[in-house]
Amino acid sequence: MTDDAPPTAAGLFDVVRTRLAGAPREALGDWASARRLLGFGRAPRIVAVADAWHLGIFLVAEHAVYSVGEVLRARSEAVRGFTAESQRDRAARAAAAARGGFTDGEVVHLGWHELDLAAVDAGGVSGPLTGDPVHGPRVRWSATGATRPLADYLDDQLSVRGL
C-alpha cells in the first residue's frame, strides 16, 4: 500500500473508536421472544443486546458498525390519550423497552442493521456506505442527498461532540 492510498472504512471507524473512548454509549435493543408464563402470554418487551456510540447515522460498537434505525426512550406504560395511531404505536414500543429492563428516559436503538465494512472496502455498498477505490469510502446520509467522503462526515460528527 502506498502513502497516498485512500482510507478504508474499517480504518476510519477504528480511529473513531479511539476518539470516542470514554464517551457514553447507548443501548441497542431487540424484541425478546414472548414466553408463556403459567399459561398466560407475556407482553412484548425489548431487551438490551449490545451498546454502541451514536454518531450521526451510525452506531459504532467495539467490533461492528450499525446503521441507525428507530431511536426511542423507554417509558413506563401509562394510560394516555393519543391523537394519532403512530403515537400509540411509539408509546407501546417505549413501554416494551421499559418492560425489558430499561430505565425511564433511557435511549434505546431498535431496528439497526450491521454494515459490512469489508464489502465497502472492496468497492461495494452496505447500507449508507459506498466503496470508492480511488477516493475512499463515501456516505449517503440522506435518502435523496448526494454522497460525501466518509472521513469528512465522521470528522464533522466528532467535532459536534467536541472530540
Tab-separated table of C-alpha atoms in Angstrom:
chain	number	residue	atom	x	y	z
A	1	MET	CA	0.000	0.000	0.000
A	2	THR	CA	1.335	3.437	-0.847
A	3	ASP	CA	1.159	6.539	1.329
A	4	ASP	CA	-1.458	8.114	-0.944
A	5	ALA	CA	-3.823	5.137	-0.796
A	6	PRO	CA	-7.378	6.142	0.139
A	7	PRO	CA	-8.544	5.384	3.675
A	8	THR	CA	-10.613	2.277	4.336
A	9	ALA	CA	-13.965	2.278	6.087
A	10	ALA	CA	-12.635	-0.176	8.670
A	11	GLY	CA	-9.622	2.057	9.326
A	12	LEU	CA	-11.744	5.182	9.663
A	13	PHE	CA	-14.036	3.539	12.207
A	14	ASP	CA	-11.010	2.268	14.170
A	15	VAL	CA	-9.893	5.896	14.520
A	16	VAL	CA	-13.432	6.873	15.559
A	17	ARG	CA	-13.443	4.209	18.303
A	18	THR	CA	-10.179	5.602	19.672
A	19	ARG	CA	-11.544	9.152	19.713
A	20	LEU	CA	-14.806	8.063	21.349
A	21	ALA	CA	-13.149	6.016	24.112
A	22	GLY	CA	-14.667	7.076	27.404
A	23	ALA	CA	-17.708	8.741	25.807
A	24	PRO	CA	-21.140	7.451	26.888
A	25	ARG	CA	-22.772	4.707	24.870
A	26	GLU	CA	-26.385	3.951	24.098
A	27	ALA	CA	-28.212	0.622	24.180
A	28	LEU	CA	-29.055	-1.488	21.149
A	29	GLY	CA	-32.312	-3.297	21.774
A	30	ASP	CA	-34.176	-6.116	20.118
A	31	TRP	CA	-37.539	-7.782	20.628
A	32	ALA	CA	-37.436	-10.677	23.091
A	33	SER	CA	-39.295	-13.813	22.209
A	34	ALA	CA	-42.562	-13.967	24.090
A	35	ARG	CA	-42.714	-16.887	26.508
A	36	ARG	CA	-45.821	-18.105	28.206
A	37	LEU	CA	-45.768	-17.994	31.986
A	38	LEU	CA	-48.242	-20.272	33.800
A	39	GLY	CA	-50.243	-20.495	30.598
A	40	PHE	CA	-50.521	-16.742	30.147
A	41	GLY	CA	-48.777	-14.838	27.370
A	42	ARG	CA	-46.362	-12.103	28.377
A	43	ALA	CA	-46.487	-8.597	26.995
A	44	PRO	CA	-43.864	-7.974	24.311
A	45	ARG	CA	-40.611	-6.478	25.525
A	46	ILE	CA	-37.411	-5.033	24.151
A	47	VAL	CA	-34.173	-6.178	25.773
A	48	ALA	CA	-30.614	-4.897	25.544
A	49	VAL	CA	-28.354	-6.871	23.214
A	50	ALA	CA	-25.334	-4.554	22.976
A	51	ASP	CA	-24.240	-0.952	23.307
A	52	ALA	CA	-22.622	1.492	20.915
A	53	TRP	CA	-21.681	5.108	20.406
A	54	HIS	CA	-24.339	7.006	18.439
A	55	LEU	CA	-22.535	9.041	15.805
A	56	GLY	CA	-24.865	10.610	13.241
A	57	ILE	CA	-26.379	7.841	11.145
A	58	PHE	CA	-24.029	5.230	12.630
A	59	LEU	CA	-23.900	3.171	15.784
A	60	VAL	CA	-20.253	2.349	16.407
A	61	ALA	CA	-19.669	-0.698	18.625
A	62	GLU	CA	-16.356	-2.255	19.676
A	63	HIS	CA	-16.232	-4.722	16.782
A	64	ALA	CA	-19.029	-3.670	14.435
A	65	VAL	CA	-20.745	-0.664	12.884
A	66	TYR	CA	-24.514	-0.444	12.502
A	67	SER	CA	-26.873	1.886	10.672
A	68	VAL	CA	-29.334	3.680	12.920
A	69	GLY	CA	-32.923	2.502	12.878
A	70	GLU	CA	-35.542	3.847	15.281
A	71	VAL	CA	-34.408	5.789	18.342
A	72	LEU	CA	-36.762	5.788	21.293
A	73	ARG	CA	-36.746	6.481	25.025
A	74	ALA	CA	-38.000	3.845	27.415
A	75	ARG	CA	-41.128	4.945	29.247
A	76	SER	CA	-43.349	3.195	31.757
A	77	GLU	CA	-46.731	2.202	30.479
A	78	ALA	CA	-49.499	4.609	31.440
A	79	VAL	CA	-52.993	5.425	30.280
A	80	ARG	CA	-52.658	8.229	27.755
A	81	GLY	CA	-54.824	9.796	25.134
A	82	PHE	CA	-53.442	9.775	21.605
A	83	THR	CA	-54.378	11.860	18.620
A	84	ALA	CA	-52.692	9.512	16.174
A	85	GLU	CA	-52.216	5.760	15.902
A	86	SER	CA	-48.497	6.307	15.289
A	87	GLN	CA	-48.216	7.924	18.748
A	88	ARG	CA	-49.912	4.900	20.288
A	89	ASP	CA	-47.521	2.531	18.477
A	90	ARG	CA	-44.466	4.525	19.568
A	91	ALA	CA	-45.697	4.593	23.190
A	92	ALA	CA	-46.193	0.810	23.028
A	93	ARG	CA	-42.582	0.336	21.878
A	94	ALA	CA	-41.340	2.673	24.640
A	95	ALA	CA	-43.320	0.654	27.206
A	96	ALA	CA	-41.924	-2.599	25.783
A	97	ALA	CA	-38.425	-1.209	26.379
A	98	ALA	CA	-39.333	-0.368	29.978
A	99	ARG	CA	-40.674	-3.918	30.459
A	100	GLY	CA	-37.389	-5.227	29.058
A	101	GLY	CA	-35.365	-3.582	31.817
A	102	PHE	CA	-34.531	-0.118	30.505
A	103	THR	CA	-34.984	2.777	32.916
A	104	ASP	CA	-37.414	5.586	32.156
A	105	GLY	CA	-35.813	8.036	29.736
A	106	GLU	CA	-33.004	5.675	28.668
A	107	VAL	CA	-32.236	5.833	24.941
A	108	VAL	CA	-32.800	2.574	23.064
A	109	HIS	CA	-31.964	1.887	19.413
A	110	LEU	CA	-34.270	-0.521	17.607
A	111	GLY	CA	-34.198	-1.757	14.010
A	112	TRP	CA	-30.462	-1.189	13.494
A	113	HIS	CA	-28.553	-3.142	10.831
A	114	GLU	CA	-24.920	-4.239	10.822
A	115	LEU	CA	-22.853	-2.786	7.988
A	116	ASP	CA	-20.357	-4.873	6.007
A	117	LEU	CA	-17.209	-2.732	6.078
A	118	ALA	CA	-15.203	-5.372	4.206
A	119	ALA	CA	-17.646	-5.167	1.286
A	120	VAL	CA	-17.395	-1.367	1.287
A	121	ASP	CA	-13.596	-1.527	1.349
A	122	ALA	CA	-13.791	-3.898	-1.645
A	123	GLY	CA	-15.790	-1.295	-3.595
A	124	GLY	CA	-19.289	-2.483	-2.724
A	125	VAL	CA	-22.267	-0.982	-0.936
A	126	SER	CA	-23.572	-1.633	2.560
A	127	GLY	CA	-26.402	0.475	3.910
A	128	PRO	CA	-25.497	4.166	3.527
A	129	LEU	CA	-21.843	3.377	2.680
A	130	THR	CA	-20.410	3.083	-0.812
A	131	GLY	CA	-16.900	1.933	-1.586
A	132	ASP	CA	-14.758	4.075	-3.878
A	133	PRO	CA	-11.343	2.521	-4.580
A	134	VAL	CA	-9.926	5.834	-5.838
A	135	HIS	CA	-11.198	8.347	-3.266
A	136	GLY	CA	-12.090	6.172	-0.273
A	137	PRO	CA	-15.473	5.262	1.191
A	138	ARG	CA	-18.420	7.605	0.811
A	139	VAL	CA	-21.608	8.015	2.816
A	140	ARG	CA	-25.135	8.933	1.785
A	141	TRP	CA	-26.586	10.369	4.972
A	142	SER	CA	-29.891	11.332	3.393
A	143	ALA	CA	-32.081	9.227	1.109
A	144	THR	CA	-32.148	11.974	-1.522
A	145	GLY	CA	-28.777	13.564	-0.836
A	146	ALA	CA	-25.518	13.141	-2.662
A	147	THR	CA	-22.678	11.097	-1.208
A	148	ARG	CA	-19.774	12.690	0.607
A	149	PRO	CA	-16.450	11.324	1.858
A	150	LEU	CA	-16.919	9.182	4.952
A	151	ALA	CA	-13.809	10.691	6.563
A	152	ASP	CA	-15.302	14.199	6.330
A	153	TYR	CA	-18.669	13.050	7.664
A	154	LEU	CA	-17.083	11.315	10.661
A	155	ASP	CA	-14.861	14.345	11.410
A	156	ASP	CA	-17.926	16.596	11.342
A	157	GLN	CA	-19.858	14.315	13.677
A	158	LEU	CA	-16.949	14.058	16.116
A	159	SER	CA	-16.417	17.831	16.091
A	160	VAL	CA	-20.098	18.330	17.031
A	161	ARG	CA	-19.378	16.192	20.104
A	162	GLY	CA	-16.255	18.220	20.865
A	163	LEU	CA	-13.885	15.330	20.099
